XYZ file of C-alpha atoms in Angstrom:
774
model
C 19.650 -31.880 60.158
C 21.607 -31.705 63.819
C 21.357 -28.811 66.050
C 23.578 -25.990 66.034
C 26.280 -26.677 68.547
C 26.766 -23.727 71.076
C 29.433 -21.729 70.853
C 31.278 -19.389 73.322
C 33.785 -16.415 72.334
C 36.852 -16.737 74.210
C 39.385 -14.127 74.427
C 42.541 -15.213 72.749
C 46.217 -14.214 72.762
C 47.726 -11.823 70.744
C 50.947 -13.547 69.629
C 48.807 -16.312 67.928
C 48.088 -13.983 64.903
C 49.230 -16.459 62.544
C 47.636 -19.542 63.678
C 44.344 -17.452 64.182
C 44.564 -16.754 60.494
C 44.763 -20.454 59.594
C 41.826 -21.411 62.231
C 40.012 -18.927 60.384
C 40.332 -20.420 57.130
C 39.271 -24.045 58.078
C 36.929 -23.220 61.313
C 33.740 -25.463 60.735
C 32.958 -25.030 57.214
C 29.929 -26.943 57.343
C 28.311 -24.865 59.550
C 29.362 -21.619 58.003
C 27.988 -22.669 54.598
C 24.430 -23.655 56.093
C 24.312 -20.387 58.156
C 24.769 -18.726 54.863
C 21.851 -20.420 53.138
C 19.519 -19.665 55.836
C 20.296 -16.149 56.427
C 22.182 -14.627 53.416
C 21.065 -11.093 54.339
C 22.895 -11.326 57.530
C 26.029 -9.208 57.056
C 27.351 -9.768 60.460
C 30.167 -12.156 61.768
C 29.120 -15.915 61.145
C 29.576 -18.029 64.579
C 32.549 -20.006 65.448
C 35.347 -17.450 64.475
C 36.084 -16.104 67.775
C 37.270 -12.730 68.578
C 39.128 -12.085 65.537
C 35.973 -12.342 63.454
C 34.093 -10.134 65.545
C 36.718 -7.316 65.113
C 36.693 -7.944 61.560
C 33.020 -7.564 61.411
C 32.985 -4.435 63.248
C 35.767 -3.055 60.929
C 33.387 -4.182 58.198
C 30.231 -2.573 59.808
C 32.284 0.907 59.969
C 33.402 0.666 55.895
C 29.861 -0.437 54.532
C 29.599 2.994 52.752
C 32.189 1.450 49.991
C 29.724 -1.294 48.951
C 30.373 -4.861 47.814
C 31.546 -5.119 44.146
C 30.714 -9.205 44.406
C 27.008 -8.600 45.589
C 24.184 -9.609 42.798
C 20.954 -7.607 42.673
C 18.947 -10.410 44.243
C 21.100 -10.223 47.316
C 20.820 -6.166 47.432
C 16.968 -6.818 47.331
C 16.730 -9.073 50.086
C 19.029 -6.898 52.222
C 16.844 -3.615 51.411
C 15.404 -2.601 54.619
C 11.361 -1.775 54.927
C 10.817 1.394 56.721
C 7.121 1.012 56.936
C 7.414 -1.709 59.768
C 5.240 -4.093 57.662
C 7.745 -6.340 56.457
C 6.524 -9.875 55.453
C 10.015 -11.586 55.694
C 11.133 -13.477 58.975
C 12.261 -11.751 61.674
C 15.708 -12.600 60.820
C 15.986 -10.810 57.572
C 14.142 -7.843 59.326
C 17.112 -7.492 61.492
C 19.470 -8.173 58.858
C 18.118 -5.216 57.010
C 18.159 -3.266 60.109
C 21.580 -3.747 61.072
C 22.660 -2.855 57.307
C 20.795 0.438 57.790
C 22.366 0.969 61.047
C 25.978 -0.127 60.173
C 26.562 2.490 57.478
C 26.638 5.175 60.428
C 28.511 2.850 62.327
C 32.580 4.397 62.004
C 34.436 3.301 64.875
C 33.922 1.543 68.480
C 36.175 1.462 71.542
C 37.964 -1.738 72.559
C 36.052 -1.790 76.263
C 32.879 -2.005 74.675
C 34.176 -4.626 72.491
C 35.696 -6.660 75.177
C 32.293 -6.574 77.100
C 30.203 -7.867 74.091
C 32.255 -10.681 73.606
C 31.929 -11.714 77.249
C 27.849 -11.455 77.020
C 28.089 -13.606 73.541
C 30.155 -16.339 75.051
C 27.573 -17.169 77.522
C 24.954 -17.734 74.711
C 27.302 -19.628 71.770
C 29.982 -22.135 72.648
C 32.798 -21.756 69.838
C 35.073 -25.063 70.080
C 38.773 -24.546 70.362
C 41.738 -24.968 68.123
C 42.600 -28.736 68.997
C 38.804 -29.791 68.321
C 38.605 -28.013 65.139
C 42.010 -29.769 64.070
C 40.975 -33.338 65.359
C 37.394 -33.065 63.041
C 39.573 -31.903 59.795
C 41.870 -34.772 60.318
C 38.933 -37.337 60.352
C 37.746 -35.676 57.372
C 40.734 -36.230 55.157
C 41.099 -39.625 56.452
C 37.209 -40.420 55.269
C 38.030 -39.119 51.789
C 41.259 -40.762 51.384
C 39.723 -44.084 52.206
C 36.958 -43.806 49.514
C 39.484 -42.532 47.144
C 37.270 -39.956 45.725
C 35.473 -36.602 47.000
C 31.549 -36.891 46.654
C 29.601 -33.963 45.205
C 26.539 -34.575 47.138
C 28.236 -35.034 50.413
C 25.539 -33.860 53.151
C 27.143 -32.712 56.285
C 25.121 -33.597 59.470
C 26.375 -32.396 62.529
C 25.608 -33.835 66.194
C 24.915 -31.245 69.181
C 28.665 -30.853 69.744
C 28.988 -29.590 66.008
C 31.388 -32.371 65.305
C 30.881 -34.667 61.769
C 30.291 -38.190 62.036
C 32.520 -39.602 59.353
C 35.711 -37.445 60.263
C 39.344 -39.442 60.835
C 42.796 -38.093 61.050
C 43.467 -35.403 58.597
C 47.204 -35.747 58.287
C 46.725 -38.281 55.402
C 44.553 -35.849 53.267
C 46.374 -33.984 50.518
C 46.552 -30.210 50.897
C 44.498 -29.848 47.635
C 42.775 -26.876 49.202
C 46.108 -24.655 48.986
C 45.842 -24.828 45.096
C 42.669 -23.312 44.954
C 42.350 -20.149 43.101
C 41.465 -17.236 45.612
C 38.368 -15.518 44.465
C 38.160 -13.263 47.589
C 40.787 -11.227 49.331
C 43.477 -13.100 51.588
C 41.965 -12.939 55.054
C 44.157 -10.501 57.266
C 45.661 -11.547 60.415
C 44.322 -10.271 63.962
C 47.548 -7.745 64.364
C 46.775 -6.629 60.883
C 43.042 -6.013 61.751
C 43.966 -4.579 64.822
C 46.153 -2.257 62.926
C 43.862 -1.254 60.546
C 41.219 -0.759 63.034
C 43.437 1.537 65.192
C 44.195 3.748 62.074
C 40.500 4.047 61.168
C 39.757 4.849 64.956
C 42.139 7.629 65.220
C 40.766 9.400 62.046
C 36.950 9.096 63.479
C 38.036 10.389 66.687
C 35.102 13.238 66.723
C 32.381 10.592 66.362
C 33.576 7.786 69.141
C 30.536 8.359 71.164
C 27.838 7.866 68.627
C 29.889 5.109 66.959
C 30.244 3.109 70.330
C 26.386 3.271 70.747
C 25.723 2.107 67.403
C 28.405 -0.955 67.600
C 26.550 -1.752 70.843
C 23.082 -1.902 69.276
C 24.135 -3.950 66.239
C 26.337 -6.551 68.332
C 22.906 -7.011 70.461
C 20.862 -7.648 67.342
C 23.314 -10.331 66.118
C 23.313 -12.112 69.459
C 19.545 -12.072 69.278
C 19.387 -13.380 65.844
C 21.664 -16.071 66.904
C 19.355 -17.209 69.451
C 16.384 -17.219 67.378
C 17.897 -19.488 64.893
C 18.997 -21.909 67.114
C 15.111 -21.901 68.462
C 14.104 -22.489 65.394
C 16.295 -25.378 64.176
C 15.012 -27.193 67.135
C 11.170 -26.547 66.300
C 11.572 -28.174 62.784
C 13.425 -30.950 64.219
C 10.608 -31.854 66.641
C 8.047 -31.038 63.654
C 9.750 -33.577 61.484
C 10.153 -36.351 64.128
C 6.202 -36.134 65.068
C 5.467 -36.185 61.315
C 7.610 -39.400 61.030
C 6.021 -40.618 64.024
C 2.233 -40.283 62.614
C 3.245 -41.986 59.354
C 3.920 -45.099 60.779
C 1.526 -48.296 60.266
C -1.427 -48.340 62.834
C -2.055 -52.236 63.315
C -5.589 -51.496 65.143
C -6.876 -50.109 61.850
C -9.057 -52.976 60.613
C -9.876 -54.276 56.877
C -13.129 -55.771 55.561
C -12.963 -59.304 55.078
C -11.565 -61.109 51.737
C -13.093 -63.736 50.300
C -12.678 -66.033 47.064
C -15.671 -64.719 45.545
C -14.956 -61.454 46.107
C -11.219 -61.924 44.124
C -12.525 -63.709 41.293
C -15.297 -61.337 40.841
C -12.521 -58.430 40.550
C -10.129 -60.711 38.337
C -13.554 -61.415 35.979
C -14.233 -57.838 35.968
C -10.702 -56.999 34.847
C -10.265 -59.683 32.683
C -13.549 -58.250 30.858
C -12.203 -54.828 30.658
C -8.919 -56.036 29.122
C -10.697 -58.158 26.719
C -12.776 -55.142 25.467
C -9.528 -53.045 25.473
C -7.858 -55.742 22.948
C -11.088 -56.069 20.885
C -10.792 -52.333 20.455
C -7.258 -52.293 19.501
C -7.677 -55.058 17.062
C -10.514 -52.890 15.206
C -7.868 -49.900 15.067
C -5.422 -52.394 13.796
C -7.735 -53.842 11.010
C -8.934 -49.768 10.202
C -5.136 -48.844 10.113
C -4.172 -51.646 7.692
C -7.147 -50.843 5.273
C -5.892 -47.241 5.248
C -2.143 -48.292 4.630
C -3.441 -50.489 1.590
C -5.731 -47.440 0.403
C -2.905 -44.941 0.741
C -0.603 -47.421 -1.291
C -3.275 -48.188 -3.678
C -3.667 -44.186 -4.163
C 0.075 -43.585 -4.737
C 0.296 -46.176 -7.357
C -2.853 -45.054 -9.413
C -1.335 -41.356 -9.156
C 2.241 -42.949 -10.166
C 0.735 -44.590 -13.087
C -1.894 -41.860 -14.390
C 0.827 -39.007 -15.765
C -2.127 -36.699 -17.086
C -3.246 -36.160 -13.224
C 0.025 -35.466 -12.096
C 0.576 -32.996 -15.292
C -2.792 -31.388 -15.092
C -2.031 -30.750 -11.392
C 1.525 -29.548 -12.258
C -0.041 -27.025 -14.844
C -2.941 -25.854 -12.908
C -0.491 -25.006 -10.055
C 1.971 -23.104 -12.159
C -1.227 -21.168 -13.708
C -2.395 -20.234 -9.860
C 1.085 -19.077 -9.074
C 1.343 -17.046 -12.421
C -1.872 -15.428 -11.984
C -1.595 -14.352 -8.379
C 2.064 -13.131 -9.259
C 0.778 -11.009 -12.228
C -1.948 -9.668 -10.028
C 0.406 -8.437 -7.759
C 2.400 -6.775 -10.289
C -0.748 -5.035 -11.955
C -1.714 -3.913 -8.483
C 1.532 -2.117 -7.831
C 1.863 -0.716 -11.093
C -1.347 0.687 -11.479
C -0.890 3.536 -9.291
C 2.043 4.550 -11.418
C -0.171 4.099 -14.575
C -2.874 6.277 -13.303
C -0.508 8.894 -12.009
C 1.194 9.246 -15.890
C -2.203 9.171 -17.561
C -3.789 11.785 -15.407
C -0.260 14.108 -16.389
C -0.618 13.604 -19.892
C -4.484 14.307 -19.727
C -4.026 17.352 -17.729
C -1.050 18.481 -20.258
C -3.381 17.977 -23.424
C -6.276 19.789 -21.376
C -4.373 22.939 -20.826
C -3.435 23.239 -24.109
C -6.981 22.831 -25.366
C -7.609 25.665 -22.862
C -5.277 27.930 -23.971
C -6.568 27.653 -27.667
C -10.346 28.144 -26.477
C -9.769 31.009 -24.290
C -7.312 32.843 -26.771
C -10.096 32.332 -29.497
C -12.996 33.673 -27.391
C -10.957 36.779 -25.848
C -9.821 37.483 -29.402
C -13.348 37.514 -30.462
C -14.481 39.851 -27.816
C -12.020 42.371 -28.267
C -12.234 42.360 -31.873
C -15.838 42.610 -31.566
C -15.676 45.512 -29.265
C -12.995 47.088 -31.379
C -15.615 47.025 -34.585
C -18.618 48.087 -32.181
C -16.265 51.208 -31.206
C -15.699 52.209 -34.685
C -19.536 51.980 -35.546
C -20.317 54.257 -32.407
C -21.887 57.599 -32.713
C -19.749 60.449 -32.233
C -20.809 61.147 -28.793
C -18.445 58.760 -27.500
C -15.873 60.244 -25.338
C -12.318 60.714 -26.728
C -10.824 59.259 -23.402
C -13.022 56.298 -23.379
C -12.092 55.397 -27.161
C -8.339 55.786 -26.296
C -8.731 53.373 -23.375
C -10.399 50.509 -25.637
C -7.993 51.290 -28.128
C -4.717 50.440 -25.840
C -6.846 47.447 -24.281
C -7.229 45.925 -27.638
C -4.205 46.804 -29.883
C -1.675 44.378 -28.496
C -4.416 41.458 -29.364
C -4.995 42.634 -32.896
C -1.818 42.798 -33.881
C -1.038 39.295 -32.678
C -4.125 38.162 -34.528
C -3.077 39.786 -37.625
C 0.320 38.277 -37.474
C -0.714 34.949 -37.150
C -3.050 35.370 -40.220
C -0.342 36.779 -42.630
C 2.020 33.661 -41.449
C -1.066 31.474 -42.367
C -1.603 33.268 -45.934
C 1.830 33.167 -46.714
C 2.180 29.228 -46.181
C -1.102 29.001 -48.024
C 0.289 30.911 -50.884
C 3.704 28.647 -50.769
C 1.267 25.542 -50.877
C -0.796 26.790 -53.610
C -4.089 26.627 -51.930
C -5.819 29.673 -53.212
C -9.229 28.785 -52.395
C -8.988 28.877 -48.658
C -11.379 31.640 -47.100
C -10.626 33.764 -44.218
C -11.923 32.484 -41.109
C -11.771 28.920 -42.131
C -8.520 28.484 -40.189
C -8.747 26.665 -36.911
C -6.022 29.096 -35.257
C -4.234 26.663 -33.176
C -0.841 27.737 -33.542
C 1.441 27.991 -30.387
C 4.323 30.280 -29.765
C 7.894 28.847 -29.891
C 8.083 29.445 -26.240
C 4.863 27.520 -25.460
C 5.617 24.786 -28.121
C 9.156 24.456 -26.300
C 7.471 24.087 -22.842
C 4.601 21.752 -24.156
C 7.142 19.568 -25.886
C 9.500 19.492 -22.870
C 6.658 18.600 -20.534
C 5.395 15.886 -22.787
C 9.027 14.336 -22.787
C 9.164 14.157 -19.298
C 5.903 12.272 -19.013
C 7.017 9.766 -21.600
C 9.871 9.264 -19.902
C 8.149 8.192 -16.513
C 6.143 6.302 -18.747
C 8.587 4.170 -20.122
C 10.166 3.320 -16.539
C 7.061 1.716 -15.409
C 7.645 -1.966 -16.246
C 11.512 -1.764 -16.683
C 11.895 -3.771 -13.841
C 9.217 -6.393 -14.751
C 9.821 -9.664 -16.789
C 8.076 -10.091 -20.082
C 5.930 -12.697 -19.019
C 4.073 -10.071 -16.816
C 3.855 -6.976 -18.837
C 3.565 -8.271 -22.646
C -0.012 -9.079 -23.499
C 1.091 -11.349 -25.991
C 2.901 -13.613 -23.648
C -0.138 -13.256 -20.786
C -2.416 -14.316 -23.641
C -0.285 -17.424 -24.525
C -0.310 -18.653 -20.980
C -4.464 -18.579 -21.273
C -4.100 -19.899 -24.634
C -2.109 -23.030 -23.510
C -4.809 -23.472 -20.819
C -7.546 -23.565 -23.195
C -5.704 -26.071 -25.577
C -4.839 -28.371 -22.889
C -7.982 -28.487 -20.870
C -10.802 -26.667 -22.733
C -13.487 -27.713 -20.266
C -11.822 -26.162 -17.170
C -10.883 -23.127 -19.208
C -14.622 -22.597 -20.305
C -15.950 -23.323 -16.687
C -13.804 -20.895 -14.845
C -15.231 -17.886 -17.112
C -11.623 -16.812 -18.275
C -13.329 -14.707 -21.090
C -14.495 -12.595 -18.389
C -11.685 -12.027 -16.771
C -9.036 -11.486 -19.623
C -10.259 -7.783 -20.239
C -9.820 -7.101 -16.452
C -6.280 -8.289 -16.667
C -5.325 -6.557 -19.884
C -6.981 -3.236 -18.559
C -3.912 -1.794 -17.317
C -1.610 -3.051 -19.771
C -3.954 -1.699 -22.368
C -4.180 1.967 -20.673
C -0.436 1.898 -20.516
C -0.002 1.655 -24.381
C -2.978 4.288 -24.726
C -1.155 6.736 -22.642
C 0.780 8.506 -25.765
C -2.011 7.936 -28.072
C -3.708 10.717 -29.301
C -7.015 10.238 -31.196
C -7.175 14.015 -32.611
C -3.979 14.099 -34.236
C -3.971 13.270 -37.968
C -0.838 11.023 -37.769
C -1.985 9.047 -34.809
C -1.666 5.429 -34.908
C -5.138 3.447 -35.449
C -6.295 1.209 -32.685
C -6.161 -1.811 -35.364
C -2.270 -1.287 -35.760
C -1.577 -1.332 -31.816
C 0.326 -4.395 -30.511
C -2.522 -5.168 -27.953
C -4.955 -5.122 -30.654
C -3.361 -7.605 -32.913
C -2.450 -9.913 -29.766
C -6.276 -9.817 -28.835
C -7.569 -10.633 -32.395
C -4.813 -13.346 -32.787
C -6.138 -14.935 -29.475
C -9.803 -14.609 -30.700
C -8.986 -16.532 -33.835
C -7.229 -19.328 -32.346
C -10.423 -19.613 -30.121
C -12.444 -19.834 -32.996
C -10.324 -22.534 -34.331
C -9.923 -24.612 -31.319
C -13.512 -24.412 -30.183
C -16.099 -26.736 -31.187
C -18.740 -24.458 -29.963
C -19.999 -21.758 -32.510
C -20.774 -19.475 -29.468
C -17.487 -19.242 -27.953
C -17.221 -16.689 -24.728
C -14.011 -15.545 -26.354
C -15.281 -13.622 -29.153
C -16.536 -11.250 -26.683
C -13.126 -10.362 -25.354
C -12.267 -7.699 -28.163
C -15.396 -5.906 -27.656
C -15.265 -5.911 -23.990
C -11.625 -4.656 -23.642
C -12.816 -1.760 -26.082
C -15.930 -1.044 -24.101
C -14.366 -0.955 -20.651
C -10.629 0.505 -21.139
C -10.882 2.650 -25.204
C -14.307 4.215 -24.950
C -13.698 5.553 -21.324
C -10.376 7.110 -22.465
C -11.928 8.296 -25.929
C -14.883 10.063 -24.039
C -12.217 12.066 -22.018
C -10.773 13.344 -25.280
C -13.994 14.339 -26.696
C -15.488 16.097 -23.312
C -12.502 18.115 -22.693
C -9.649 18.214 -25.345
C -11.485 17.769 -28.838
C -12.454 21.250 -30.606
C -15.086 20.922 -32.831
C -14.205 23.818 -35.173
C -10.942 21.931 -35.972
C -11.329 19.898 -39.068
C -8.461 17.855 -38.589
C -9.299 16.800 -34.836
C -12.865 15.824 -36.117
C -11.607 13.736 -38.874
C -8.946 12.203 -36.991
C -11.561 11.560 -34.343
C -14.385 10.030 -36.694
C -11.845 7.606 -37.958
C -11.125 6.217 -34.781
C -14.705 6.307 -33.464
C -16.113 4.607 -36.640
C -13.421 1.404 -36.424
C -14.722 1.394 -32.751
C -18.328 1.689 -33.137
C -18.575 -0.892 -36.110
C -16.342 -3.537 -34.485
C -18.667 -6.512 -34.568
C -19.374 -8.095 -31.030
C -22.210 -10.695 -29.834
C -22.462 -8.490 -26.366
C -24.961 -6.004 -27.858
C -26.065 -4.746 -24.731
C -22.866 -3.844 -23.358
C -21.614 -2.356 -26.757
C -24.664 -0.364 -27.035
C -24.311 1.070 -23.889
C -20.714 1.913 -24.561
C -21.947 3.529 -27.909
C -24.345 5.759 -26.411
C -22.126 7.221 -23.795
C -20.029 8.100 -26.420
C -22.427 9.492 -28.884
C -23.626 11.267 -25.942
C -20.618 13.250 -25.246
C -20.077 13.841 -28.920
C -23.611 15.421 -29.210
C -22.865 17.264 -25.995
C -19.485 18.675 -26.950
C -20.725 19.895 -30.262
C -23.898 21.884 -28.734
C -21.301 23.500 -26.448
C -19.369 24.477 -29.556
C -22.472 25.833 -31.284
C -23.664 27.884 -28.303
C -19.760 29.180 -27.180
C -17.949 29.560 -30.593
C -20.468 30.495 -33.292
C -20.763 34.550 -33.440
C -22.044 35.945 -36.828
C -22.592 39.925 -36.126
C -24.666 41.811 -38.160
C -23.869 45.404 -39.431
C -25.862 48.051 -41.455
C -25.074 47.565 -45.496
C -23.031 50.808 -45.415
C -20.736 49.438 -43.193
C -20.283 45.991 -45.102
C -20.636 47.484 -48.634
C -17.154 48.201 -48.915
C -15.517 44.619 -49.161
C -12.224 45.865 -47.549
C -13.950 47.084 -44.496
C -13.300 45.824 -41.398
C -16.697 45.344 -40.588
C -16.819 43.495 -43.953
C -13.816 41.425 -43.075
C -14.943 40.508 -39.813
C -18.290 39.434 -40.615
C -16.998 37.171 -43.661
C -14.576 35.513 -41.039
C -17.060 34.837 -38.421
C -19.573 33.265 -41.382
C -16.912 31.034 -42.678
C -16.266 30.178 -39.504
C -19.592 29.094 -38.395
C -19.739 27.148 -41.887
C -17.124 25.273 -41.224
C -18.401 23.799 -37.853
C -21.654 23.318 -39.841
C -19.794 20.932 -42.167
C -17.629 19.249 -39.351
C -20.761 18.583 -37.706
C -22.276 16.982 -40.743
C -19.123 14.754 -41.085
C -20.828 12.532 -38.432
C -23.571 11.487 -40.369
C -23.036 7.900 -40.661
C -22.060 7.444 -36.917
C -24.956 9.668 -35.358
C -28.500 9.506 -35.931
C -30.066 11.325 -38.637
C -32.663 13.119 -36.718
C -29.793 14.317 -34.219
C -27.471 15.529 -36.856
C -30.127 17.399 -38.673
C -31.248 18.824 -35.472
C -27.941 20.352 -34.455
C -26.739 21.019 -38.135
C -30.029 22.288 -39.859
C -32.052 23.303 -36.729
C -29.521 25.038 -34.310
C -26.597 26.236 -36.865
C -28.061 26.560 -40.307
C -31.369 28.230 -39.746
C -30.667 30.214 -36.570
C -27.165 31.409 -37.490
C -26.318 30.796 -41.221
C -29.322 31.704 -43.233
C -29.820 35.044 -41.086
C -26.269 36.362 -42.251
C -27.159 35.493 -45.647
C -30.423 37.200 -45.746
C -28.867 40.401 -44.594
C -26.023 39.787 -47.415
C -26.093 41.752 -50.859
C -27.378 39.203 -53.407
C -24.527 38.311 -55.797
C -21.823 35.539 -56.654
C -20.419 35.385 -53.015
C -23.864 34.633 -51.646
C -24.364 31.780 -54.212
C -20.854 30.262 -53.688
C -21.916 30.351 -49.815
C -25.085 28.683 -50.781
C -23.145 25.847 -52.758
C -20.947 25.290 -49.786
C -23.806 24.586 -47.675
C -25.152 22.425 -50.114
C -22.059 20.469 -50.471
C -21.637 19.725 -46.790
C -25.322 17.937 -47.036
C -24.888 14.124 -46.587
C -26.056 12.735 -49.840
C -28.046 9.927 -48.458
C -30.431 11.984 -46.971
C -31.679 12.409 -50.704
C -31.251 9.120 -52.098
C -34.508 8.392 -52.487
C -35.829 8.480 -56.293
C -39.396 8.938 -55.082
C -38.561 12.190 -53.287
C -40.020 15.625 -54.732
C -39.576 17.831 -52.004
C -36.739 18.448 -49.461
C -36.566 17.581 -45.716
C -38.638 19.793 -43.433
C -35.392 21.641 -41.902
C -34.127 22.981 -45.237
C -37.373 24.887 -45.895
C -36.091 28.123 -44.942
C -32.849 27.562 -47.229
C -34.899 26.676 -49.786
C -36.810 29.780 -49.643
C -33.690 32.147 -49.339
C -32.451 30.452 -52.882
C -35.632 31.075 -54.477
C -35.553 34.652 -53.554
C -31.988 34.828 -54.437
C -32.658 33.396 -57.861
C -35.656 36.138 -58.567
C -33.547 39.165 -57.569
C -30.539 37.680 -59.710
C -33.229 36.484 -62.543
C -34.363 40.430 -62.677
C -30.578 41.574 -63.109
C -30.150 39.000 -65.816
C -27.166 37.007 -64.056
C -28.093 33.725 -65.575
C -24.945 31.851 -64.308
C -25.993 32.164 -60.708
C -29.392 31.558 -61.337
C -28.681 28.061 -63.105
C -26.265 27.159 -59.739
C -29.354 28.042 -57.671
C -31.336 25.808 -59.855
C -28.626 23.038 -59.548
C -28.666 23.443 -55.515
C -32.585 23.288 -55.230
C -32.304 19.575 -57.542
C -29.482 18.492 -55.202
C -31.117 19.100 -51.944
C -34.375 17.230 -53.985
C -36.473 20.351 -54.265
C -37.838 19.223 -57.318
C -41.124 21.017 -57.160
C -39.683 24.312 -56.156
C -37.526 24.115 -58.994
C -39.929 23.359 -61.640
C -42.035 26.084 -60.669
C -39.456 28.758 -60.656
C -38.405 27.531 -64.183
C -42.024 27.688 -65.039
C -42.350 31.194 -63.480
C -39.564 32.628 -65.435
C -39.625 30.734 -68.800
C -36.092 29.084 -68.187
C -37.316 25.874 -70.264
C -32.916 25.548 -71.034
C -32.812 24.438 -67.599
C -35.391 21.395 -67.640
C -32.787 18.881 -68.707
C -30.991 19.907 -65.399
C -34.188 18.337 -63.455
C -34.556 15.545 -65.650
C -30.898 14.312 -65.145
C -31.638 14.156 -61.344
C -34.951 12.171 -61.739
């Protein structure tokens, strides 16, 4: 890069304003671009534009508060002043930043101070005159015309005089620059700038003294910057010249001697390396050839073997299907659990209403009868308080009993005893509320799988997929232990179908009639036909499904919803449990565990019913001699209620162990409650009728042994009561009831006691009855 030429500021004539404008446009463009590239933060007037440019910059210095619309954020950052004095930028940028901050306060300057600064600046920088600039411009135009194009990468070099090397006459160059679209405001002439400067100066006369001082400082800074730039260029040029000189070859440096042996040795070494590289490339090439042949052979074998392609396609489709099925079930299981819990809570609420109502009615009615049996010392106020508290409950209970009696008369059932009813009627308002809640739950239940394809929510379609796997690839099917996975996959779908299933209702559908049960049975039957193994693992699927899905739901009904006093609920529950517990299964350990859990819950619930719901009061004979008295009626109802529970417990004789049933029915209920009530009753036809009913509830398989002459030990108290009642009736010569008692003794295999009684009272005509049962 050439040295920047020295320029001088010279005064110009005022009448040359037009030429000044033209000269400003074309004055040394190369120098201007170079100066802008080296110091973009300088906002003062660039060198080479004379007095008019100085005036222009002075005017801009006053109006810097208006900002620059074309300045980018990068330029603004570079021009930002550093107030702490520790800036890392060059001295030129610091001066420019300082000038930028000071020029904001510069609003005006006097002509005399401007003239003085021009004289001082002209002694430092020499500015070429107009004739020299015109000559240089003509040389540039002539050079471009000869080359017939304008190069894009022209580098303008300058001599010390500031003139380009390849410049010729500019008259032959076309005036293309005149057609360039102006992107900046058109430069003003010197006269226009002077007029604007005069107007601005008149508006700011109040700050003339301060503005002149700021203007002088700014001009001095710009002159110092110009001097520093010139010195920096000289240093750069001298440094580059010295570096080029150092890089020249030094002939005085000596090299080691070179002989033919050394050259030959290096060539042999190089040849050996190349041969080794060539051999390694050959080995790699042979390896690649073998890989290509092997790949082609594999492709050909795969194309020829269609079975492998089909198996791969099937396994891939099965994998995708199972993943989608699992994703679907994982998403829907939350909704299934919510609906299942809502239905269980609704049924539990209804069961709790019945249980609480029965206990409250029993408590209030017993308190009312106790009040009637109290001594006369009982205060009238207390009696009235009790009556007012229980009156509404007693009226409601009596109204329900009247409706049940009327219904039995209409149906022709005249043998029903008071107290044997379950008393599980709901009021019309409660029934409407229950049906509405149940309908809402079932409506939500239908919406769970309405957006799911049948292949992912229909158990039959799901099992069909696995059946195809078992038929096509049985080895991989059994190796994957699919029989253990199917119950887990079907668990949410089976629970979905069991949401509206109530095993306590007499008209509830059986498990064998449910769609999922028939689908699983068909899948197992097909497995038995297709499989060559006798112990196929698919036979365990149904029992595993029942054990893992159905039994837990059934246990929930037994523990929280089942009422053992209801014969209808007990009969329906026994039917469902008998089918489940008698289902054949090869996985005995797991099924036995499920059975044990279910049976334990049943026994526990019946124990709780005996303790909470059985209450047979004992009144003086004077209070119960009248069969129409409230005490006698209440005692009768409570006895028949306990006897009904006794019969419901013994209905489990084929499912529960005998010792468990004998402990519950005979030990806890018959001997503790029923026998005591019978002993305190007046002997007669009613007592015999009750004893006959007790004997009818006893399971016949307990007395099937022909060698059995004495009954089971738990019936000893009952047998003694029968003999005592028979003696009393025999004294009163009531023969029919005595015969009935002998038949009861014979039925329960108390043959020795019956024969002794016949011999004692000489009832020889009843010996034939004993012989019939032997």
